[in-house]
Amino acid sequence: MFDINVVPRDVKKTSLPSATATGTELARTVVSAAAGSGLGRVAIYSENSVPAQDWQFLRIVLTQASLISSGKRSWKIDCPVPVLLTPSEDRDYYLDGKLWPAVSIDGVLAPTGRHGLSIDGPGTISWIRGPCPRAC
């Protein structure tokens, strides 16, 4: 895993666009570090130096191929890395038939692998657990 320190820097004798990496520059740095780690993981250290809009952008650029199929009140998720789903409803969610605690204002965090996510409670949807198919 690589660490990225987002701190002000001297850019007077460089071609860098700003004193702090933001926007596309920060996104490219994060993607390169994640790819170089072999696990797709990167740590970002900052003291309020990353603009709020960049956090949403970084979440998008770090995504990997996942399979998500939806029903009326449930989803089947097959992902090689944890996925943050952003449903429109603030309510309880059930992962593989059990009340799922990883729910916040930002969404529902689903873990790696094959899972069933539902809003209807226990026993409404399930998948056989196992490794992600190569298509992921």
PDB file of C-alpha atoms in Angstrom:
ATOM      1  CA  MET A   1       0.000   0.000   0.000  1.00  0.00           C
ATOM      2  CA  PHE A   2       1.217   3.489  -0.831  1.00  0.00           C
ATOM      3  CA  ASP A   3       0.743   6.605   1.276  1.00  0.00           C
ATOM      4  CA  ILE A   4      -0.019   9.966  -0.312  1.00  0.00           C
ATOM      5  CA  ASN A   5       0.518  13.120   1.725  1.00  0.00           C
ATOM      6  CA  VAL A   6      -1.659  15.951   0.436  1.00  0.00           C
ATOM      7  CA  VAL A   7       0.176  18.990   1.763  1.00  0.00           C
ATOM      8  CA  PRO A   8       1.130  22.393   0.362  1.00  0.00           C
ATOM      9  CA  ARG A   9       4.374  22.330  -1.674  1.00  0.00           C
ATOM     10  CA  ASP A  10       6.686  24.817  -3.335  1.00  0.00           C
ATOM     11  CA  VAL A  11       5.752  24.991  -7.036  1.00  0.00           C
ATOM     12  CA  LYS A  12       7.744  28.095  -8.062  1.00  0.00           C
ATOM     13  CA  LYS A  13      10.293  26.220 -10.209  1.00  0.00           C
ATOM     14  CA  THR A  14       7.993  23.434 -11.429  1.00  0.00           C
ATOM     15  CA  SER A  15       5.233  22.958 -13.955  1.00  0.00           C
ATOM     16  CA  LEU A  16       2.800  21.824 -11.271  1.00  0.00           C
ATOM     17  CA  PRO A  17      -0.548  23.616 -11.494  1.00  0.00           C
ATOM     18  CA  SER A  18      -1.111  24.392  -7.809  1.00  0.00           C
ATOM     19  CA  ALA A  19       0.526  24.337  -4.392  1.00  0.00           C
ATOM     20  CA  THR A  20      -1.623  21.348  -3.367  1.00  0.00           C
ATOM     21  CA  ALA A  21      -2.529  18.321  -5.468  1.00  0.00           C
ATOM     22  CA  THR A  22      -6.258  18.515  -6.237  1.00  0.00           C
ATOM     23  CA  GLY A  23      -8.693  17.452  -8.947  1.00  0.00           C
ATOM     24  CA  THR A  24      -7.247  15.462 -11.829  1.00  0.00           C
ATOM     25  CA  GLU A  25      -3.686  15.635 -10.508  1.00  0.00           C
ATOM     26  CA  LEU A  26      -4.714  14.092  -7.197  1.00  0.00           C
ATOM     27  CA  ALA A  27      -6.913  11.506  -8.941  1.00  0.00           C
ATOM     28  CA  ARG A  28      -4.077  10.382 -11.245  1.00  0.00           C
ATOM     29  CA  THR A  29      -1.714  10.165  -8.272  1.00  0.00           C
ATOM     30  CA  VAL A  30      -4.181   8.034  -6.313  1.00  0.00           C
ATOM     31  CA  VAL A  31      -4.918   5.723  -9.259  1.00  0.00           C
ATOM     32  CA  SER A  32      -1.193   5.221  -9.941  1.00  0.00           C
ATOM     33  CA  ALA A  33      -0.477   4.469  -6.288  1.00  0.00           C
ATOM     34  CA  ALA A  34      -3.385   2.020  -6.076  1.00  0.00           C
ATOM     35  CA  ALA A  35      -2.273   0.225  -9.247  1.00  0.00           C
ATOM     36  CA  GLY A  36       1.309   0.024  -8.000  1.00  0.00           C
ATOM     37  CA  SER A  37       0.329  -1.483  -4.667  1.00  0.00           C
ATOM     38  CA  GLY A  38      -0.909  -4.706  -6.245  1.00  0.00           C
ATOM     39  CA  LEU A  39      -3.972  -4.698  -3.982  1.00  0.00           C
ATOM     40  CA  GLY A  40      -5.591  -1.495  -5.212  1.00  0.00           C
ATOM     41  CA  ARG A  41      -5.130   0.125  -1.818  1.00  0.00           C
ATOM     42  CA  VAL A  42      -3.825   3.592  -1.041  1.00  0.00           C
ATOM     43  CA  ALA A  43      -3.808   5.782   2.080  1.00  0.00           C
ATOM     44  CA  ILE A  44      -4.364   9.522   1.797  1.00  0.00           C
ATOM     45  CA  TYR A  45      -3.111  11.766   4.574  1.00  0.00           C
ATOM     46  CA  SER A  46      -4.350  15.338   4.710  1.00  0.00           C
ATOM     47  CA  GLU A  47      -5.251  18.016   7.200  1.00  0.00           C
ATOM     48  CA  ASN A  48      -8.331  19.405   5.514  1.00  0.00           C
ATOM     49  CA  SER A  49      -6.323  19.940   2.313  1.00  0.00           C
ATOM     50  CA  VAL A  50      -8.435  17.738   0.019  1.00  0.00           C
ATOM     51  CA  PRO A  51     -11.478  19.652  -1.294  1.00  0.00           C
ATOM     52  CA  ALA A  52     -14.834  18.015  -0.529  1.00  0.00           C
ATOM     53  CA  GLN A  53     -15.652  17.502  -4.229  1.00  0.00           C
ATOM     54  CA  ASP A  54     -12.389  15.579  -4.709  1.00  0.00           C
ATOM     55  CA  TRP A  55     -13.426  12.851  -2.246  1.00  0.00           C
ATOM     56  CA  GLN A  56     -16.438  11.999  -4.434  1.00  0.00           C
ATOM     57  CA  PHE A  57     -14.212  12.056  -7.516  1.00  0.00           C
ATOM     58  CA  LEU A  58     -11.620   9.759  -5.900  1.00  0.00           C
ATOM     59  CA  ARG A  59     -14.319   7.251  -5.003  1.00  0.00           C
ATOM     60  CA  ILE A  60     -15.253   7.054  -8.681  1.00  0.00           C
ATOM     61  CA  VAL A  61     -11.722   6.751 -10.104  1.00  0.00           C
ATOM     62  CA  LEU A  62     -10.875   3.919  -7.691  1.00  0.00           C
ATOM     63  CA  THR A  63     -13.815   1.736  -8.668  1.00  0.00           C
ATOM     64  CA  GLN A  64     -13.256  -1.656 -10.215  1.00  0.00           C
ATOM     65  CA  ALA A  65     -15.532  -3.771 -12.343  1.00  0.00           C
ATOM     66  CA  SER A  66     -18.358  -5.221 -10.276  1.00  0.00           C
ATOM     67  CA  LEU A  67     -21.566  -6.965 -11.189  1.00  0.00           C
ATOM     68  CA  ILE A  68     -24.744  -5.644  -9.604  1.00  0.00           C
ATOM     69  CA  SER A  69     -28.197  -6.782 -10.615  1.00  0.00           C
ATOM     70  CA  SER A  70     -31.322  -5.375  -9.052  1.00  0.00           C
ATOM     71  CA  GLY A  71     -34.809  -6.514  -8.333  1.00  0.00           C
ATOM     72  CA  LYS A  72     -37.665  -4.441  -6.973  1.00  0.00           C
ATOM     73  CA  ARG A  73     -36.402  -4.501  -3.392  1.00  0.00           C
ATOM     74  CA  SER A  74     -33.079  -6.333  -3.576  1.00  0.00           C
ATOM     75  CA  TRP A  75     -29.712  -6.479  -5.296  1.00  0.00           C
ATOM     76  CA  LYS A  76     -27.234  -9.220  -6.113  1.00  0.00           C
ATOM     77  CA  ILE A  77     -23.668  -7.959  -5.781  1.00  0.00           C
ATOM     78  CA  ASP A  78     -20.523  -9.646  -7.086  1.00  0.00           C
ATOM     79  CA  CYS A  79     -17.411  -7.557  -6.542  1.00  0.00           C
ATOM     80  CA  PRO A  80     -13.628  -8.085  -6.213  1.00  0.00           C
ATOM     81  CA  VAL A  81     -13.326  -5.175  -3.745  1.00  0.00           C
ATOM     82  CA  PRO A  82     -15.727  -3.577  -1.259  1.00  0.00           C
ATOM     83  CA  VAL A  83     -18.398  -1.440  -2.959  1.00  0.00           C
ATOM     84  CA  LEU A  84     -20.255   1.607  -1.661  1.00  0.00           C
ATOM     85  CA  LEU A  85     -23.828   1.614  -2.954  1.00  0.00           C
ATOM     86  CA  THR A  86     -25.694   4.895  -2.797  1.00  0.00           C
ATOM     87  CA  PRO A  87     -29.381   4.031  -2.524  1.00  0.00           C
ATOM     88  CA  SER A  88     -31.993   6.742  -2.397  1.00  0.00           C
ATOM     89  CA  GLU A  89     -33.603   5.516   0.825  1.00  0.00           C
ATOM     90  CA  ASP A  90     -32.316   5.861   4.383  1.00  0.00           C
ATOM     91  CA  ARG A  91     -33.445   2.594   5.979  1.00  0.00           C
ATOM     92  CA  ASP A  92     -32.283  -0.796   7.265  1.00  0.00           C
ATOM     93  CA  TYR A  93     -30.530  -3.098   4.806  1.00  0.00           C
ATOM     94  CA  TYR A  94     -29.957  -6.835   5.052  1.00  0.00           C
ATOM     95  CA  LEU A  95     -26.848  -8.508   3.646  1.00  0.00           C
ATOM     96  CA  ASP A  96     -27.188 -12.243   3.060  1.00  0.00           C
ATOM     97  CA  GLY A  97     -30.318 -12.239   5.221  1.00  0.00           C
ATOM     98  CA  LYS A  98     -28.767 -10.485   8.248  1.00  0.00           C
ATOM     99  CA  LEU A  99     -29.225  -6.902   9.371  1.00  0.00           C
ATOM    100  CA  TRP A 100     -26.216  -5.055   7.931  1.00  0.00           C
ATOM    101  CA  PRO A 101     -24.509  -2.441  10.131  1.00  0.00           C
ATOM    102  CA  ALA A 102     -22.304  -0.804   7.449  1.00  0.00           C
ATOM    103  CA  VAL A 103     -24.883   1.804   6.469  1.00  0.00           C
ATOM    104  CA  SER A 104     -24.349   5.557   6.700  1.00  0.00           C
ATOM    105  CA  ILE A 105     -25.471   8.790   5.114  1.00  0.00           C
ATOM    106  CA  ASP A 106     -22.954   8.041   2.326  1.00  0.00           C
ATOM    107  CA  GLY A 107     -24.494   4.678   1.431  1.00  0.00           C
ATOM    108  CA  VAL A 108     -24.273   0.937   2.089  1.00  0.00           C
ATOM    109  CA  LEU A 109     -20.807  -0.624   2.175  1.00  0.00           C
ATOM    110  CA  ALA A 110     -20.906  -4.134   0.705  1.00  0.00           C
ATOM    111  CA  PRO A 111     -17.900  -6.401   1.301  1.00  0.00           C
ATOM    112  CA  THR A 112     -15.878  -8.271  -1.300  1.00  0.00           C
ATOM    113  CA  GLY A 113     -17.500 -11.332  -2.891  1.00  0.00           C
ATOM    114  CA  ARG A 114     -20.986 -12.474  -3.816  1.00  0.00           C
ATOM    115  CA  HIS A 115     -23.789 -11.156  -1.661  1.00  0.00           C
ATOM    116  CA  GLY A 116     -27.490 -10.487  -1.600  1.00  0.00           C
ATOM    117  CA  LEU A 117     -28.641  -7.103  -0.324  1.00  0.00           C
ATOM    118  CA  SER A 118     -32.289  -6.489   0.522  1.00  0.00           C
ATOM    119  CA  ILE A 119     -34.581  -4.031   2.250  1.00  0.00           C
ATOM    120  CA  ASP A 120     -37.101  -6.745   3.182  1.00  0.00           C
ATOM    121  CA  GLY A 121     -35.312  -8.522   6.013  1.00  0.00           C
ATOM    122  CA  PRO A 122     -33.982 -12.021   6.564  1.00  0.00           C
ATOM    123  CA  GLY A 123     -34.405 -14.775   4.024  1.00  0.00           C
ATOM    124  CA  THR A 124     -35.359 -12.665   1.018  1.00  0.00           C
ATOM    125  CA  ILE A 125     -32.249 -13.030  -1.163  1.00  0.00           C
ATOM    126  CA  SER A 126     -29.024 -14.975  -1.063  1.00  0.00           C
ATOM    127  CA  TRP A 127     -26.173 -16.096  -3.263  1.00  0.00           C
ATOM    128  CA  ILE A 128     -23.820 -18.954  -2.753  1.00  0.00           C
ATOM    129  CA  ARG A 129     -20.629 -17.443  -1.435  1.00  0.00           C
ATOM    130  CA  GLY A 130     -17.508 -17.969  -3.464  1.00  0.00           C
ATOM    131  CA  PRO A 131     -14.802 -16.242  -5.418  1.00  0.00           C
ATOM    132  CA  CYS A 132     -15.640 -13.569  -7.926  1.00  0.00           C
ATOM    133  CA  PRO A 133     -15.860 -14.895 -11.490  1.00  0.00           C
ATOM    134  CA  ARG A 134     -13.088 -13.786 -13.846  1.00  0.00           C
ATOM    135  CA  ALA A 135     -15.474 -11.292 -15.507  1.00  0.00           C
ATOM    136  CA  CYS A 136     -15.198  -9.020 -12.453  1.00  0.00           C
TER     137      CYS A 136
END
